[in-house]
């Protein structure tokens, strides 16, 4: 009990010292995150797809769900976007890669003062500007701590409702499935966050925010986001630009657009055996 109290006291001292150090007006930081999402391939393509074909598609999709993101932030705002990488020559099915990239999140801007969330999103050649309020996450502070790099981190948890329509589903439907009552397209997931009060900003990767320190790790359903590098007050500072291009839509409107397009793709893939065709394709 005594050691626990000492740990809290030290953490509070570190927090107040950090607040003073980060109070300068021109403060900026950059955090690099490795994001990995596992995909359940058990029903992918239906029962007619061979295990070999399913493994081939899983291998191709793996790189698309393992990405590096950069969070550029100050005390009140941030921009979170994928790190640009050169495509490897002969990188496989470009049509499939282009299709899957449409389901990748574009640059995301957060402003905690205005409680504003903006996302610059390209979806199948069309540009959208998704406008929303920052999600109100009901964080529960846990008693656990762990070290991530040189930073002492504290655990917090919350429950979040996610929309499954944003996840492409290309499995072949079973006979008579089209006439079934539409199933719910949302589900609740537990989110585990690890944040550090050594960097006292209320920001984090993706749409996560609202803790008394920068979030360095997120575990949510099948996705893990882990900070691998932090640069504080870089010599060359980036301008955090507010996204402004594209057709302005709400999150609900964009979800409806994704759902409609996903259903069209599902119909097109029916009988083809999955991305790239099931067989007899041109060489």
Short mmCIF file of C-alpha atoms in Angstrom, two decimals:
data_model
loop_
_atom_site.label_atom_id
_atom_site.label_comp_id
_atom_site.label_asym_id
_atom_site.label_seq_id
_atom_site.Cartn_x
_atom_site.Cartn_y
_atom_site.Cartn_z
CA UNK A 1 0.00 0.00 0.00
CA UNK A 2 2.84 2.35 0.91
CA UNK A 3 4.71 1.61 -2.34
CA UNK A 4 1.50 2.25 -4.30
CA UNK A 5 1.15 5.67 -2.64
CA UNK A 6 4.77 6.50 -3.45
CA UNK A 7 4.19 5.53 -7.09
CA UNK A 8 1.13 7.83 -7.28
CA UNK A 9 3.06 10.70 -5.66
CA UNK A 10 5.96 10.32 -8.09
CA UNK A 11 3.52 10.17 -11.02
CA UNK A 12 1.77 13.36 -9.86
CA UNK A 13 5.12 15.12 -9.50
CA UNK A 14 6.14 14.02 -13.02
CA UNK A 15 2.77 15.21 -14.33
CA UNK A 16 3.06 18.73 -12.91
CA UNK A 17 6.67 19.08 -14.06
CA UNK A 18 5.61 17.90 -17.53
CA UNK A 19 2.71 20.39 -17.64
CA UNK A 20 5.14 23.25 -17.04
CA UNK A 21 7.54 21.94 -19.68
CA UNK A 22 4.79 21.57 -22.29
CA UNK A 23 3.14 24.95 -21.61
CA UNK A 24 5.12 26.81 -24.25
CA UNK A 25 3.00 28.17 -27.09
CA UNK A 26 5.02 26.70 -29.94
CA UNK A 27 5.15 23.19 -28.48
CA UNK A 28 4.74 20.36 -30.99
CA UNK A 29 5.30 16.63 -30.96
CA UNK A 30 5.25 13.70 -33.39
CA UNK A 31 4.35 10.18 -32.39
CA UNK A 32 4.76 7.18 -34.71
CA UNK A 33 2.31 4.30 -34.31
CA UNK A 34 2.35 0.75 -35.68
CA UNK A 35 -1.21 -0.41 -36.35
CA UNK A 36 -2.08 -4.08 -36.86
CA UNK A 37 -5.51 -5.59 -37.50
CA UNK A 38 -6.18 -9.31 -37.76
CA UNK A 39 -8.89 -10.53 -40.13
CA UNK A 40 -11.08 -13.58 -39.62
CA UNK A 41 -10.67 -15.54 -42.85
CA UNK A 42 -12.68 -18.60 -41.76
CA UNK A 43 -15.77 -17.69 -43.84
CA UNK A 44 -14.01 -15.60 -46.47
CA UNK A 45 -15.18 -16.48 -49.97
CA UNK A 46 -17.65 -19.07 -48.72
CA UNK A 47 -17.25 -22.83 -48.62
CA UNK A 48 -16.22 -23.12 -52.27
CA UNK A 49 -12.87 -21.35 -51.80
CA UNK A 50 -9.84 -23.59 -51.33
CA UNK A 51 -7.62 -23.22 -48.25
CA UNK A 52 -4.69 -22.41 -50.53
CA UNK A 53 -6.59 -19.57 -52.20
CA UNK A 54 -7.78 -18.27 -48.81
CA UNK A 55 -4.20 -18.25 -47.48
CA UNK A 56 -3.03 -16.40 -50.59
CA UNK A 57 -5.62 -13.66 -50.06
CA UNK A 58 -4.86 -13.50 -46.32
CA UNK A 59 -1.17 -12.96 -47.10
CA UNK A 60 -2.03 -10.20 -49.57
CA UNK A 61 -4.34 -8.50 -47.09
CA UNK A 62 -1.85 -8.70 -44.22
CA UNK A 63 0.29 -5.82 -45.47
CA UNK A 64 -2.83 -3.73 -46.00
CA UNK A 65 -3.80 -4.10 -42.33
CA UNK A 66 -0.31 -3.43 -40.98
CA UNK A 67 0.41 0.26 -41.28
CA UNK A 68 2.47 3.04 -39.75
CA UNK A 69 0.75 6.28 -38.77
CA UNK A 70 2.12 9.63 -37.61
CA UNK A 71 0.32 11.76 -35.04
CA UNK A 72 1.47 15.40 -35.19
CA UNK A 73 0.13 17.28 -32.18
CA UNK A 74 0.24 20.34 -29.97
CA UNK A 75 -1.72 21.08 -26.80
CA UNK A 76 -5.11 21.44 -28.52
CA UNK A 77 -5.08 19.81 -31.95
CA UNK A 78 -3.59 16.98 -33.95
CA UNK A 79 -3.46 15.41 -37.39
CA UNK A 80 -3.22 11.61 -37.69
CA UNK A 81 -2.28 10.16 -41.06
CA UNK A 82 -0.65 7.14 -42.63
CA UNK A 83 3.07 7.34 -43.27
CA UNK A 84 3.72 7.51 -46.99
CA UNK A 85 5.59 4.53 -48.42
CA UNK A 86 6.78 3.69 -51.91
CA UNK A 87 4.99 0.72 -53.44
CA UNK A 88 7.24 -2.26 -54.09
CA UNK A 89 7.62 -3.08 -57.82
CA UNK A 90 5.45 -5.98 -58.89
CA UNK A 91 3.41 -5.69 -55.73
CA UNK A 92 0.62 -8.05 -56.76
CA UNK A 93 -2.97 -7.35 -57.78
CA UNK A 94 -3.14 -3.54 -58.12
CA UNK A 95 -6.92 -3.67 -58.62
CA UNK A 96 -7.38 -5.47 -55.30
CA UNK A 97 -4.88 -3.15 -53.57
CA UNK A 98 -6.70 -0.08 -54.90
CA UNK A 99 -10.04 -1.47 -53.77
CA UNK A 100 -8.82 -2.19 -50.24
CA UNK A 101 -7.14 1.22 -49.95
CA UNK A 102 -10.59 2.79 -50.25
CA UNK A 103 -11.41 1.28 -46.86
CA UNK A 104 -8.31 2.83 -45.25
CA UNK A 105 -8.87 5.93 -43.14
CA UNK A 106 -7.61 9.20 -44.56
CA UNK A 107 -5.91 12.03 -42.62
CA UNK A 108 -7.84 12.77 -39.44
CA UNK A 109 -7.89 16.11 -37.61
CA UNK A 110 -8.87 16.53 -33.96
CA UNK A 111 -9.44 19.76 -32.03
CA UNK A 112 -10.13 19.20 -28.34
CA UNK A 113 -11.01 22.84 -27.72
CA UNK A 114 -13.80 22.84 -30.32
CA UNK A 115 -14.56 19.11 -29.79
CA UNK A 116 -14.20 18.72 -33.55
CA UNK A 117 -13.27 15.68 -35.63
CA UNK A 118 -12.62 16.02 -39.37
CA UNK A 119 -11.50 13.32 -41.77
CA UNK A 120 -10.21 13.79 -45.30
CA UNK A 121 -11.41 10.61 -47.01
CA UNK A 122 -11.10 9.29 -50.54
CA UNK A 123 -13.49 6.47 -51.37
CA UNK A 124 -13.37 4.85 -54.82
CA UNK A 125 -12.13 8.01 -56.54
CA UNK A 126 -14.47 10.42 -54.73
CA UNK A 127 -13.28 12.90 -52.12
CA UNK A 128 -15.26 13.34 -48.89
CA UNK A 129 -14.86 15.54 -45.83
CA UNK A 130 -16.37 13.73 -42.85
CA UNK A 131 -17.40 16.18 -40.11
CA UNK A 132 -18.22 14.95 -36.64
CA UNK A 133 -17.89 15.79 -32.97
CA UNK A 134 -15.18 14.09 -30.94
CA UNK A 135 -16.59 10.85 -29.50
CA UNK A 136 -17.34 11.07 -25.80
CA UNK A 137 -15.51 8.07 -24.39
CA UNK A 138 -16.34 7.11 -20.80
CA UNK A 139 -12.87 6.14 -19.63
CA UNK A 140 -12.42 4.07 -16.48
CA UNK A 141 -9.05 4.54 -14.81
CA UNK A 142 -7.47 1.23 -13.83
CA UNK A 143 -4.72 0.69 -11.27
CA UNK A 144 -2.21 -0.96 -13.60
CA UNK A 145 0.96 0.63 -14.96
CA UNK A 146 3.60 -0.46 -17.45
CA UNK A 147 6.60 0.95 -19.24
CA UNK A 148 6.45 1.74 -22.96
CA UNK A 149 9.90 2.82 -24.06
CA UNK A 150 11.03 5.51 -21.64
CA UNK A 151 7.48 6.44 -20.61
CA UNK A 152 5.53 5.25 -17.56
CA UNK A 153 2.01 4.46 -18.75
CA UNK A 154 -1.31 4.05 -16.96
CA UNK A 155 -4.18 1.81 -18.03
CA UNK A 156 -7.69 3.02 -18.87
CA UNK A 157 -10.63 1.12 -20.38
CA UNK A 158 -13.88 1.98 -22.09
CA UNK A 159 -16.61 0.35 -24.17
CA UNK A 160 -17.18 1.58 -27.71
CA UNK A 161 -19.87 0.87 -30.29
CA UNK A 162 -18.41 0.30 -33.75
CA UNK A 163 -20.13 0.10 -37.11
CA UNK A 164 -19.34 -3.13 -38.93
CA UNK A 165 -20.49 -1.66 -42.27
CA UNK A 166 -17.07 -0.06 -42.58
CA UNK A 167 -15.48 -3.52 -42.85
CA UNK A 168 -15.61 -5.05 -46.34
CA UNK A 169 -17.30 -8.45 -46.45
CA UNK A 170 -16.70 -10.47 -49.63
CA UNK A 171 -17.81 -13.89 -48.50
CA UNK A 172 -20.19 -15.72 -50.77
CA UNK A 173 -23.70 -15.66 -49.21
CA UNK A 174 -25.46 -18.92 -48.51
CA UNK A 175 -28.58 -19.87 -50.44
CA UNK A 176 -31.61 -17.93 -49.27
CA UNK A 177 -29.50 -15.50 -47.21
CA UNK A 178 -30.68 -12.54 -49.28
CA UNK A 179 -34.19 -12.93 -47.84
CA UNK A 180 -33.08 -12.99 -44.22
CA UNK A 181 -33.94 -10.11 -41.91
CA UNK A 182 -31.07 -7.62 -41.91
CA UNK A 183 -28.81 -8.17 -38.93
CA UNK A 184 -27.55 -5.39 -36.67
CA UNK A 185 -24.53 -3.64 -38.15
CA UNK A 186 -23.01 -2.43 -34.89
CA UNK A 187 -21.27 -4.16 -32.02
CA UNK A 188 -19.79 -3.15 -28.67
CA UNK A 189 -16.08 -3.69 -28.11
CA UNK A 190 -13.81 -3.15 -25.11
CA UNK A 191 -11.00 -0.66 -25.62
CA UNK A 192 -7.85 -0.78 -23.49
CA UNK A 193 -5.63 2.31 -23.57
CA UNK A 194 -2.22 3.03 -22.07
CA UNK A 195 -1.37 6.73 -21.64
CA UNK A 196 1.57 8.66 -20.20
CA UNK A 197 1.32 11.78 -18.06
CA UNK A 198 4.89 12.61 -19.04
CA UNK A 199 3.34 14.07 -22.20
CA UNK A 200 0.29 15.90 -20.77
CA UNK A 201 -1.88 16.32 -23.86
CA UNK A 202 -5.40 14.87 -24.14
CA UNK A 203 -4.76 13.29 -27.54
CA UNK A 204 -3.98 9.91 -29.06
CA UNK A 205 -4.07 7.82 -32.24
CA UNK A 206 -7.12 7.43 -34.46
CA UNK A 207 -10.21 9.00 -32.82
CA UNK A 208 -9.05 8.25 -29.27
CA UNK A 209 -8.56 11.12 -26.83
CA UNK A 210 -9.69 12.42 -23.43
CA UNK A 211 -7.06 11.01 -21.05
CA UNK A 212 -4.67 13.12 -18.94
CA UNK A 213 -1.71 12.21 -21.14
CA UNK A 214 -0.78 11.11 -24.65
CA UNK A 215 -2.16 7.64 -25.48
CA UNK A 216 0.71 5.37 -26.50
CA UNK A 217 -1.16 2.09 -26.98
CA UNK A 218 -4.69 1.03 -27.94
CA UNK A 219 -6.12 -2.49 -27.98
CA UNK A 220 -9.60 -2.59 -29.52
CA UNK A 221 -11.17 -5.83 -30.75
CA UNK A 222 -8.83 -7.12 -33.48
CA UNK A 223 -6.76 -3.92 -33.73
CA UNK A 224 -3.62 -2.98 -31.81
CA UNK A 225 -2.03 0.46 -32.16
CA UNK A 226 1.37 0.86 -30.48
CA UNK A 227 3.62 3.92 -30.37
CA UNK A 228 7.14 3.11 -31.58
CA UNK A 229 8.80 6.55 -31.56
CA UNK A 230 8.18 10.04 -30.17
CA UNK A 231 9.85 13.28 -31.21
CA UNK A 232 9.17 16.32 -29.02
CA UNK A 233 9.72 19.84 -30.33
CA UNK A 234 11.33 18.85 -33.64
CA UNK A 235 13.55 21.47 -35.25
CA UNK A 236 11.30 21.60 -38.31
CA UNK A 237 7.70 21.89 -37.18
CA UNK A 238 4.80 20.81 -39.38
CA UNK A 239 1.74 22.94 -39.99
CA UNK A 240 -1.33 21.16 -38.63
CA UNK A 241 -3.75 21.89 -41.46
CA UNK A 242 -7.51 21.69 -40.99
CA UNK A 243 -8.94 19.47 -43.79
CA UNK A 244 -11.27 21.40 -46.09
CA UNK A 245 -11.51 19.53 -49.42
CA UNK A 246 -14.21 17.12 -50.55
CA UNK A 247 -17.95 16.72 -50.29
CA UNK A 248 -18.99 17.46 -46.72
CA UNK A 249 -20.86 14.58 -45.08
CA UNK A 250 -21.67 13.42 -41.57
CA UNK A 251 -20.29 10.18 -40.22
CA UNK A 252 -23.73 8.58 -40.58
CA UNK A 253 -24.00 9.68 -44.21
CA UNK A 254 -20.55 8.36 -45.02
CA UNK A 255 -21.34 5.03 -43.33
CA UNK A 256 -24.43 4.72 -45.54
CA UNK A 257 -22.29 5.37 -48.63
CA UNK A 258 -19.80 2.69 -47.58
CA UNK A 259 -22.60 0.23 -46.86
CA UNK A 260 -24.17 0.73 -50.29
CA UNK A 261 -20.85 0.34 -52.10
CA UNK A 262 -19.92 -2.72 -50.05
CA UNK A 263 -23.19 -4.39 -50.99
CA UNK A 264 -22.53 -3.62 -54.68
CA UNK A 265 -19.07 -5.17 -54.39
CA UNK A 266 -20.49 -8.17 -52.60
CA UNK A 267 -22.91 -8.73 -55.49
CA UNK A 268 -20.07 -8.35 -58.02
CA UNK A 269 -17.86 -10.82 -56.17
CA UNK A 270 -20.62 -13.40 -55.93
CA UNK A 271 -19.51 -16.44 -57.85
CA UNK A 272 -16.02 -15.08 -58.57
CA UNK A 273 -14.34 -16.85 -55.65
CA UNK A 274 -13.02 -13.63 -54.13
CA UNK A 275 -10.60 -10.85 -55.09
CA UNK A 276 -8.74 -11.46 -58.27
CA UNK A 277 -11.29 -14.02 -59.48
CA UNK A 278 -11.77 -17.64 -58.53
CA UNK A 279 -10.36 -19.20 -61.62
CA UNK A 280 -10.20 -18.98 -65.36
CA UNK A 281 -8.98 -15.41 -65.17
CA UNK A 282 -6.94 -13.91 -67.99
CA UNK A 283 -3.18 -14.15 -67.78
#
